[in-house]
Short mmCIF file of C-alpha atoms in Angstrom, two decimals:
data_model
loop_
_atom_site.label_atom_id
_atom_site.label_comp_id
_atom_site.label_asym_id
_atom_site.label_seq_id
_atom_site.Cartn_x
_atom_site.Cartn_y
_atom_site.Cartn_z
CA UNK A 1 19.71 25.19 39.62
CA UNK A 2 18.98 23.27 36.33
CA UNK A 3 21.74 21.39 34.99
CA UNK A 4 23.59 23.06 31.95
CA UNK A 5 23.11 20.17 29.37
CA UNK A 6 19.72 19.10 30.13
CA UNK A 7 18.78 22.83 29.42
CA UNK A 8 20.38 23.21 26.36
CA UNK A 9 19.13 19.42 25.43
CA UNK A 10 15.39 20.47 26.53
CA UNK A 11 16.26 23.62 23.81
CA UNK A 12 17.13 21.53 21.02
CA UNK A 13 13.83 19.17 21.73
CA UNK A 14 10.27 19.51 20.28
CA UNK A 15 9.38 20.80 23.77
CA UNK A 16 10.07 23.84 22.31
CA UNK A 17 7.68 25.02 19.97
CA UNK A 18 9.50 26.75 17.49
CA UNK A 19 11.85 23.33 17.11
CA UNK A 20 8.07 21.85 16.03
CA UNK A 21 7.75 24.44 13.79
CA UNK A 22 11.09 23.48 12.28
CA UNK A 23 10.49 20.15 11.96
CA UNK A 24 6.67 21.03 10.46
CA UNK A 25 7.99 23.37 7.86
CA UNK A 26 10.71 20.82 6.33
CA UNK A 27 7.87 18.31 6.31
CA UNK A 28 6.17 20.08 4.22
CA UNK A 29 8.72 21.21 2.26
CA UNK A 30 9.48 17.28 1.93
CA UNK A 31 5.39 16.36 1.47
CA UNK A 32 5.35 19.07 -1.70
CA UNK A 33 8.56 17.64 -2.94
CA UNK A 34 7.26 14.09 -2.90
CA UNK A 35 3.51 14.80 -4.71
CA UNK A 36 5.46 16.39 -7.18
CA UNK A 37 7.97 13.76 -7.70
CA UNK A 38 4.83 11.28 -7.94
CA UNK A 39 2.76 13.42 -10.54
CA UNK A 40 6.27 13.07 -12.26
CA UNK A 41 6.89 9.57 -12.24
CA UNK A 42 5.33 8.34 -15.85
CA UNK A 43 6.41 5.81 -18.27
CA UNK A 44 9.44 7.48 -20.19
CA UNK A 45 10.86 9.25 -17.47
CA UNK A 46 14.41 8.48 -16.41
CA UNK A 47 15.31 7.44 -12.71
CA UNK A 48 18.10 10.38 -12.85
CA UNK A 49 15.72 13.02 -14.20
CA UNK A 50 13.69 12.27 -11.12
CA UNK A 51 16.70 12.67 -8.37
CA UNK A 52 17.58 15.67 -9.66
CA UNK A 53 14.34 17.18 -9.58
CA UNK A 54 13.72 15.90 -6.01
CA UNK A 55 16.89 17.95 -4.98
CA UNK A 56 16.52 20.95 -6.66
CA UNK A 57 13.22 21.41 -5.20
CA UNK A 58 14.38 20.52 -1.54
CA UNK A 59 17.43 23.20 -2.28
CA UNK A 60 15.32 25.90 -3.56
CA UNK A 61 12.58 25.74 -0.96
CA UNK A 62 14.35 25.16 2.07
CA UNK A 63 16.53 28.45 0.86
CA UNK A 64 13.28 30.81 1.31
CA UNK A 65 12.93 30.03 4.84
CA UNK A 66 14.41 31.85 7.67
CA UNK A 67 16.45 34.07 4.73
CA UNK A 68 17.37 36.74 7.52
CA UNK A 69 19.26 33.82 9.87
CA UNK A 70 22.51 33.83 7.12
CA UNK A 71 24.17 31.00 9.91
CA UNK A 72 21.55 28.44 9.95
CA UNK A 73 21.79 25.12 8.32
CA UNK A 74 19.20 23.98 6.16
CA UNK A 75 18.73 22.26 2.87
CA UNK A 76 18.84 18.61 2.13
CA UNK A 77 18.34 15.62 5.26
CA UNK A 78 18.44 12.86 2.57
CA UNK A 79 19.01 13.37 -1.43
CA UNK A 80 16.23 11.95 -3.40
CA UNK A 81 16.73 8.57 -4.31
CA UNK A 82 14.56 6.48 -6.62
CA UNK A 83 14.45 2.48 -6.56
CA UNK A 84 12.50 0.52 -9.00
CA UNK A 85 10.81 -2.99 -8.97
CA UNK A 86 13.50 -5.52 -6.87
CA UNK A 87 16.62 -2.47 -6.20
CA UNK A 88 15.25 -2.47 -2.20
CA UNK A 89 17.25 1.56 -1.54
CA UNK A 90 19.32 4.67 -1.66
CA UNK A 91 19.61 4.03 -5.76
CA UNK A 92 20.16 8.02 -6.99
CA UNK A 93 22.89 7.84 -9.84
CA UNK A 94 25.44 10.03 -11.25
CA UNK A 95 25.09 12.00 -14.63
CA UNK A 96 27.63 9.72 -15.89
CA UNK A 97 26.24 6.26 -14.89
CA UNK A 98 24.01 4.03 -16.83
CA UNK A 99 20.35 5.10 -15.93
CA UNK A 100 17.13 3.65 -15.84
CA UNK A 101 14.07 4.52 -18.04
CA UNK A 102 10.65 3.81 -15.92
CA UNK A 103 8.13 1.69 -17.31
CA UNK A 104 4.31 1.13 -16.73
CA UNK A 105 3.49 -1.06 -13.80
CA UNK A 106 6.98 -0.67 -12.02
CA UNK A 107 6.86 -0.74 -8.49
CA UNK A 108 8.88 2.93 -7.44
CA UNK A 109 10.05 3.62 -3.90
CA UNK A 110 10.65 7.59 -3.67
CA UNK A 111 13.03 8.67 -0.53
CA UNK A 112 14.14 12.25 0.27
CA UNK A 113 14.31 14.45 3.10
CA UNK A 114 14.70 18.01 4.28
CA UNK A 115 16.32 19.87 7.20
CA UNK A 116 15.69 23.17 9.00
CA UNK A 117 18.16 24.34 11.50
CA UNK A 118 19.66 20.49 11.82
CA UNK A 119 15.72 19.23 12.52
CA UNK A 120 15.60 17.10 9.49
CA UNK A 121 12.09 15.43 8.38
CA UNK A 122 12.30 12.54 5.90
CA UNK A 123 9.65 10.28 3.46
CA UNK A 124 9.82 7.33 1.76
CA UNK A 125 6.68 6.54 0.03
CA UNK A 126 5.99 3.82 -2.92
CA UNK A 127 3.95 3.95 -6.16
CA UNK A 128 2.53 1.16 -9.16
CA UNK A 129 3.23 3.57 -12.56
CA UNK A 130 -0.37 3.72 -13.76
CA UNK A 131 -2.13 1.95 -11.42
CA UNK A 132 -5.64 3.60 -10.45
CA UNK A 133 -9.18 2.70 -9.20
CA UNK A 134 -9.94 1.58 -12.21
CA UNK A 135 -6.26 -0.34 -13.33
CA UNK A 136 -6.25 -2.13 -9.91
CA UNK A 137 -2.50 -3.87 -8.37
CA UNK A 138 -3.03 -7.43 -7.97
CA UNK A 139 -0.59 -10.23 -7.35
CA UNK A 140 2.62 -10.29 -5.64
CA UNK A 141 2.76 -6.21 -6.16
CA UNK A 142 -0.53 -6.04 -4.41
CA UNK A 143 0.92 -8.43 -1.26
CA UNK A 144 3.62 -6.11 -0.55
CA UNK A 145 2.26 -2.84 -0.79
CA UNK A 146 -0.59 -4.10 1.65
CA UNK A 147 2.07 -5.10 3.85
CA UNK A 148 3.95 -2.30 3.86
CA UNK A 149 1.00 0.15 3.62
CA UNK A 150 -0.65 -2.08 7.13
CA UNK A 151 3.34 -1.88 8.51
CA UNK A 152 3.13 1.70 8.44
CA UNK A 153 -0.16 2.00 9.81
CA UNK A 154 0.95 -0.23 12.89
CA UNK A 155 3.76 1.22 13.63
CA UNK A 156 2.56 4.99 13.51
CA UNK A 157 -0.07 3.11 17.01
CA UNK A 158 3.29 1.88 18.26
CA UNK A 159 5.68 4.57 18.25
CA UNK A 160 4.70 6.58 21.29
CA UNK A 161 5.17 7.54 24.78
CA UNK A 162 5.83 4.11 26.49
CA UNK A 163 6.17 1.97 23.47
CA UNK A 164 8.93 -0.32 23.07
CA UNK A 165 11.24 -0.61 20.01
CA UNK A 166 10.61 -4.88 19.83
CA UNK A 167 6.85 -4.27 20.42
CA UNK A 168 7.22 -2.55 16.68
CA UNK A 169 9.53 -5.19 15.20
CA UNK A 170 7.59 -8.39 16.03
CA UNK A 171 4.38 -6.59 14.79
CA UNK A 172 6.04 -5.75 11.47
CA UNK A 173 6.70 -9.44 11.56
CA UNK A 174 3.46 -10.58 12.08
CA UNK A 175 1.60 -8.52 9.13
CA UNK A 176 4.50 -9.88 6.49
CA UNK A 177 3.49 -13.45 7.75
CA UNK A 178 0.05 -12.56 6.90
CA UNK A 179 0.47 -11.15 3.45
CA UNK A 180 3.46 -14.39 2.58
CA UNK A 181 5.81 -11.40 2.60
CA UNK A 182 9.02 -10.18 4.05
CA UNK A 183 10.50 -7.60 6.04
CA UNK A 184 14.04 -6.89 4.24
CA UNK A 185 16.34 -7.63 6.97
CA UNK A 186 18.22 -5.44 9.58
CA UNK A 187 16.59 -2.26 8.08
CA UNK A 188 16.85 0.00 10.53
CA UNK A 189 14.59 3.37 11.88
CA UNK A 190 15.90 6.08 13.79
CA UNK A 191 15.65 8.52 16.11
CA UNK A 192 16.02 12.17 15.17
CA UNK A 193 18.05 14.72 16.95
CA UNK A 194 19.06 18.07 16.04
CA UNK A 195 21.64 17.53 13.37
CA UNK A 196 21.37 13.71 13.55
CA UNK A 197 19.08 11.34 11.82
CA UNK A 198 20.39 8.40 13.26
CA UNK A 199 20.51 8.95 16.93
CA UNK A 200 20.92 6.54 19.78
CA UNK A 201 17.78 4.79 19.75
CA UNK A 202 16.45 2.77 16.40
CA UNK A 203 13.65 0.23 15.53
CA UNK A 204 14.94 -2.71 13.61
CA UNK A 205 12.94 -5.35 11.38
CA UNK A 206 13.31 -8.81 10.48
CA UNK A 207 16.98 -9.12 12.75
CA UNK A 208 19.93 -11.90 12.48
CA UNK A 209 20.61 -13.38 15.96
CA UNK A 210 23.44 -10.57 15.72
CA UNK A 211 21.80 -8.02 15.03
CA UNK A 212 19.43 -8.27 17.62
CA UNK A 213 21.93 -8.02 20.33
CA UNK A 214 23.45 -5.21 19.10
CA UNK A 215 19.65 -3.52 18.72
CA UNK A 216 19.67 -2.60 22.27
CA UNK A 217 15.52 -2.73 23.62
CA UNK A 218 14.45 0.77 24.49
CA UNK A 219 11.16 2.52 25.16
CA UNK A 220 10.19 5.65 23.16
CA UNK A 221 10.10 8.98 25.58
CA UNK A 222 7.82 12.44 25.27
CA UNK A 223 9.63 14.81 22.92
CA UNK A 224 11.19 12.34 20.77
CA UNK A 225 11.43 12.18 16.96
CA UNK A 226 11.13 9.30 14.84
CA UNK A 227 11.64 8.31 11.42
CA UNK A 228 10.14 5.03 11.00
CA UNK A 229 10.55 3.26 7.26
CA UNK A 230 8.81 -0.35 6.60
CA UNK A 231 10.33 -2.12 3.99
CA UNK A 232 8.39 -4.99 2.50
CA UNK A 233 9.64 -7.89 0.25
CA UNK A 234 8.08 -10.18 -1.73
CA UNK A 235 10.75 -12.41 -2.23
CA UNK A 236 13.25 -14.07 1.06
CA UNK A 237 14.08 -9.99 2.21
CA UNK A 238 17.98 -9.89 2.07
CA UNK A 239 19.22 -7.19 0.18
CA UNK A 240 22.36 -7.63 -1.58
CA UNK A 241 24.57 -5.27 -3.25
CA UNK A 242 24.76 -5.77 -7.23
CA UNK A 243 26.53 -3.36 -10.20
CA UNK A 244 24.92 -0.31 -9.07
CA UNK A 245 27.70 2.59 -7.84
CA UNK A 246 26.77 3.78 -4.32
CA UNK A 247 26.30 7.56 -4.64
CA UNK A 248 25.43 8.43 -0.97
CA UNK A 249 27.53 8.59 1.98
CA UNK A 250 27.32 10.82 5.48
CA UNK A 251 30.07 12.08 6.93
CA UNK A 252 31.16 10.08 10.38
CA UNK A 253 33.25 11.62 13.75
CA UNK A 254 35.82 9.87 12.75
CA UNK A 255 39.22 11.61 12.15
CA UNK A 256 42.36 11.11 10.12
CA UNK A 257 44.74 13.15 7.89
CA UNK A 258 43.80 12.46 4.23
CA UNK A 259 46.89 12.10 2.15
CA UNK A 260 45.74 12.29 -1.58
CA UNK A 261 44.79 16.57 -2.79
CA UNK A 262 41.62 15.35 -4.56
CA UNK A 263 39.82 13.99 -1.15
CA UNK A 264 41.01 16.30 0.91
CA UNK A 265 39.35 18.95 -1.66
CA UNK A 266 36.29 16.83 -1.26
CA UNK A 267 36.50 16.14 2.27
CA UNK A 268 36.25 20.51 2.78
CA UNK A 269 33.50 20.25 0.45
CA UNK A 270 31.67 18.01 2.27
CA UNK A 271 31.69 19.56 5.35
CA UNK A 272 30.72 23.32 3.90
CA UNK A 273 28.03 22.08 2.32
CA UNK A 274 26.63 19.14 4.15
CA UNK A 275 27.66 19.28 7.29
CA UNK A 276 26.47 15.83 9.02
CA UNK A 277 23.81 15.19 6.42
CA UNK A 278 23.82 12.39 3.67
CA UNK A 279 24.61 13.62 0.66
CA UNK A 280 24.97 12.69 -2.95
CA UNK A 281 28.12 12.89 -5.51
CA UNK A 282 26.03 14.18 -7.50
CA UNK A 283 26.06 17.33 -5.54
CA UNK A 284 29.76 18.80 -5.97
CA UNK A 285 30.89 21.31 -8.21
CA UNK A 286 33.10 18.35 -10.13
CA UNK A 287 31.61 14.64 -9.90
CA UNK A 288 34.20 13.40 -11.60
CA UNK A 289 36.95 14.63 -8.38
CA UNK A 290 34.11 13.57 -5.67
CA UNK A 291 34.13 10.00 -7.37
CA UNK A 292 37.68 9.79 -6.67
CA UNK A 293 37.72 11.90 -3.58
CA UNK A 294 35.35 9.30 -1.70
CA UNK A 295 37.50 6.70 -1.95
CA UNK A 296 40.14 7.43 0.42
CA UNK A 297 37.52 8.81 2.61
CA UNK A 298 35.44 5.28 2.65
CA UNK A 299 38.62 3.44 3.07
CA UNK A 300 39.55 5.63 6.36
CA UNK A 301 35.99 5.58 7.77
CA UNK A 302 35.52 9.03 7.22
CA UNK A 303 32.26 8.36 6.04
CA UNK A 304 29.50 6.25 5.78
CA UNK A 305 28.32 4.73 2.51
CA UNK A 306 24.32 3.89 1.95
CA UNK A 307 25.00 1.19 -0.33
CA UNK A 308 22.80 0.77 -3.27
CA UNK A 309 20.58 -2.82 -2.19
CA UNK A 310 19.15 -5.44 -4.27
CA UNK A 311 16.47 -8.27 -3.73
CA UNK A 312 16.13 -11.40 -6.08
CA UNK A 313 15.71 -10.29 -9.92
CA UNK A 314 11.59 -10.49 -10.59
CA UNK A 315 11.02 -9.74 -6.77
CA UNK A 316 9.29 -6.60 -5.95
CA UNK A 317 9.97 -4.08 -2.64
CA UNK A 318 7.52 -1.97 -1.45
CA UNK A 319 8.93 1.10 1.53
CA UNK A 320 7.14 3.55 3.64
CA UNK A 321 9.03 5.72 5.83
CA UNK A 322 7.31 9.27 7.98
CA UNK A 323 8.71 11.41 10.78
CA UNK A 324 6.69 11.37 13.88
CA UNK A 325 7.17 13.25 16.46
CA UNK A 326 6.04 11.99 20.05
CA UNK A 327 4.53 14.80 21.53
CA UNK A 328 2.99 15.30 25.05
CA UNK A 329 -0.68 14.57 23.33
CA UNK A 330 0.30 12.43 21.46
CA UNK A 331 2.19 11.20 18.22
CA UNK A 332 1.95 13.63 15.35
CA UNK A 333 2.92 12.31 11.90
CA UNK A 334 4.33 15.27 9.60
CA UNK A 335 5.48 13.14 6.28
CA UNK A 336 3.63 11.26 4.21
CA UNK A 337 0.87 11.64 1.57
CA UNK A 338 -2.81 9.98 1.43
CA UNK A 339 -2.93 6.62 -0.07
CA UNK A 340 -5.87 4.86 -1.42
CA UNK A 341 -5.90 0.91 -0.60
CA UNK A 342 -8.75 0.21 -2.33
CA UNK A 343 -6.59 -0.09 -5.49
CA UNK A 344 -4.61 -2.80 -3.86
CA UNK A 345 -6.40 -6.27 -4.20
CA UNK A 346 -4.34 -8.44 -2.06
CA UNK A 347 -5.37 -12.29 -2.32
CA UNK A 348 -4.71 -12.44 1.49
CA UNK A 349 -6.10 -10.66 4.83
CA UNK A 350 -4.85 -9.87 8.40
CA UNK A 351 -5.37 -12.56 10.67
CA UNK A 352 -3.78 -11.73 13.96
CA UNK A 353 -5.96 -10.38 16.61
CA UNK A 354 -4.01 -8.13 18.07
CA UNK A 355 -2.67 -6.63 15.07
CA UNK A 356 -6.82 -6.41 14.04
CA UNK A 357 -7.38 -4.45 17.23
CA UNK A 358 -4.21 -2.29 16.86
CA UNK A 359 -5.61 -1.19 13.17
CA UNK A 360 -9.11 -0.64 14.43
CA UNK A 361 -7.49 2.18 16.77
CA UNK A 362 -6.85 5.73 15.52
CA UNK A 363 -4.06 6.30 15.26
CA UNK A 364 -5.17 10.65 15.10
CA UNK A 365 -4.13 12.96 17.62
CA UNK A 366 -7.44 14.80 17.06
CA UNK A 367 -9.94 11.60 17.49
CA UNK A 368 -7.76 10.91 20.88
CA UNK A 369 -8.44 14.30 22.22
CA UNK A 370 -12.52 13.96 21.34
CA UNK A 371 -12.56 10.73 22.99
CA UNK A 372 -11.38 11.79 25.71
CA UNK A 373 -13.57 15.24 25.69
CA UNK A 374 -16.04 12.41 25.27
CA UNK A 375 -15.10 10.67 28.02
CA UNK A 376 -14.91 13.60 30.80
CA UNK A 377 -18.28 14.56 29.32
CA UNK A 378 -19.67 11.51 30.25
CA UNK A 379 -18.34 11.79 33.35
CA UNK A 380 -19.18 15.31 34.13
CA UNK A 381 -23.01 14.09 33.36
CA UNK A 382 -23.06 11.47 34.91
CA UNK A 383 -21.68 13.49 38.44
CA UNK A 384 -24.58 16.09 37.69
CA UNK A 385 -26.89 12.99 37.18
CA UNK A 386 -25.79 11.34 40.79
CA UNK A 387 -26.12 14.99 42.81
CA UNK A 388 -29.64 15.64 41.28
CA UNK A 389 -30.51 11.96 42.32
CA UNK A 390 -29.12 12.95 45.85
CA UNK A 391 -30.75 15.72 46.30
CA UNK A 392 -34.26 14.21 44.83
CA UNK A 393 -33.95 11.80 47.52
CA UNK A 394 -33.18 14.62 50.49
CA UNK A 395 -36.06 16.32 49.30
CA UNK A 396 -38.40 13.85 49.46
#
């Protein structure tokens, strides 16, 4: 008889088909979100204006699925946070913070995710405000969207059935040397599990001597998820925190009896409404409360802050992040839209000849599958080929 666990862990995986179709529907949930987030993002508009909008779509669209199922879990996997020029992540500000106004040619890293049922799908995807085919990126903005863009690319060949987590990292490495770039240090991927977006196995770039030991190695398994994000920096690629308030936090396992009314309020809140999902402050019925609320939560572990990163004033970061899950044929990306590198004129190339071959690969589930209905073709004609030559020869 099948063990218990590794039933009800087999029922929570994306061997199941209706967990795919989870996982497929925040994605695009999260993919529809993000185009209209980028159609959005003009000169004029301010960085808050943008979060918000990014949330209320994820709320109201995740709302009209599975409306009958009044116990399942769904809504935001990651509030919409939007970073500008040299801030490297997770900036999404309060009403009553300073905020920024975007400007033409800013470099703007859009983040946000999605959950259905706990089976959260996340993007992270980077934009030049009013760059085009005809207003083309060059420079130092052009150098580290390449290498992030090629990062991405790399890693969605890498992350499979087999892979190993270093085998990613040292790649990532290799196409920032290339482009005189940097990948921002210990930024971490994740594994997805129902309920969890940062499970027990991770990808880490551009590691301290510490942090790779604590990175264990691992090698990615069938039914897995992913959510891989490659963050490029122009500058040395150590983020640091600066003035900016940190406005996201998940809740952790840890426990302890909260002594001050206002967090314990906050702490209830928390949990109805987010359950192990990051959330913003933003988000509560008083922001003023969940400002002072977090405090005594943060100082008791309760939860996890994403703190609000910086690189070098005049620097410029440039992030990519998609869910992938590792099926049986295959990875399947679900997040993510196009992007057109030909507006990119980087003044350098990649050398590395492994990284050239890795590229040249595709990296689609669908050319895969007519290769290889290529290949047993062949084969099958070439069997027919060898009996009709043996029985040519029998006849004669």
């Amino acid at each position: 008889m099948a063990d218990k666990a590794s039933v009800e862990n087999e029922e929570t995986t994306i061997a199941k088909d209706i967990v795919v179709t989870k996982y497929k529907m925040a994605a695009e949930i999260v993919n529809d979100a993000l185009k209209l987030l980028i159609e959005a993002c003009q000169p004029g508009v301010k960085v808050l204006d943008l979060c918000e909008l990014g949330d209320k779509i994820l709320n109201e669209e995740t709302l009209k699925v599975f409306k009958k199922d009044k116990e399942m879990r769904k809504g935001i996997a990651f509030p919409t946070c939007v970073s500008v020029n040299n801030c490297i992540c997770h900036l999404s500000p309060l009403k009553s913070e300073p905020d920024i106004t975007i400007k033409s040619d800013d470099m703007v890293k859009i983040e946000l995710g999605a959950h259905i049922d706990g089976y959260a799908a996340v993007v992270a995807q980077t934009i030049i405000v009013g760059s085009s085919k005809d207003g083309k990126v060059k420079g130092r903005q052009a150098d580290v969207m390449m290498a992030a863009i090629t990062g991405m690319e790399v890693a969605l060949r890498l992350v499979k059935p087999g892979g190993e987590n270093y085998q990613v990292t040292e790649a990532i490495q290799k196409i920032a040397e290339s482009y005189k770039c940097k990948p921002v240090e210990g930024m971490i991927s994740h594994q997805h599990q129902r309920h969890v977006i940062d499970g027990p196995k991770a990808i880490i770039q551009n590691p301290t001597d510490a942090q790779r030991k604590e990175c264990e190695k691992c090698e990615f398994d069938v039914h897995e998820v992913y959510a891989v994000d490659v963050l490029m920096s122009s500058g040395e690629g150590k983020g640091r925190e600066m003035d900016a308030r940190t406005t996201v936090y998940k809740k952790k396992e840890t426990v302890y009896n909260l002594k001050i009314k206002t967090s314990r309020q906050f702490f209830s809140e928390m949990e109805k409404k987010f359950g192990s999902m990051p959330f913003t402050l933003r988000a509560f019925e008083d922001e003023k409360k969940a400002r002072l609320g977090v405090v005594e939560c943060v100082k008791h572990d309760l939860v996890e802050p994403y703190h609000v990163l910086y690189e070098k004033e005049g620097e410029f970061v440039a992030q990519f992040k998609f869910t992938v899950l590792l099926m049986a044929n295959g990875p399947m990306k679900i997040t993510g839209l196009p992007i057109d590198e030909t507006i990119y004129e980087s003044q350098y190339n990649i050398e590395d000849e492994a990284i050239k071959a890795l590229l040249a690969s595709s990296a689609s589930r669908k050319a895969a599958k007519k290769k290889k209905k290529k290949a047993e073709k062949a084969a099958i004609e070439a069997s027919i080929n060898g009996i009709e030559e043996e029985t040519a020869t029998v006849e004669q």
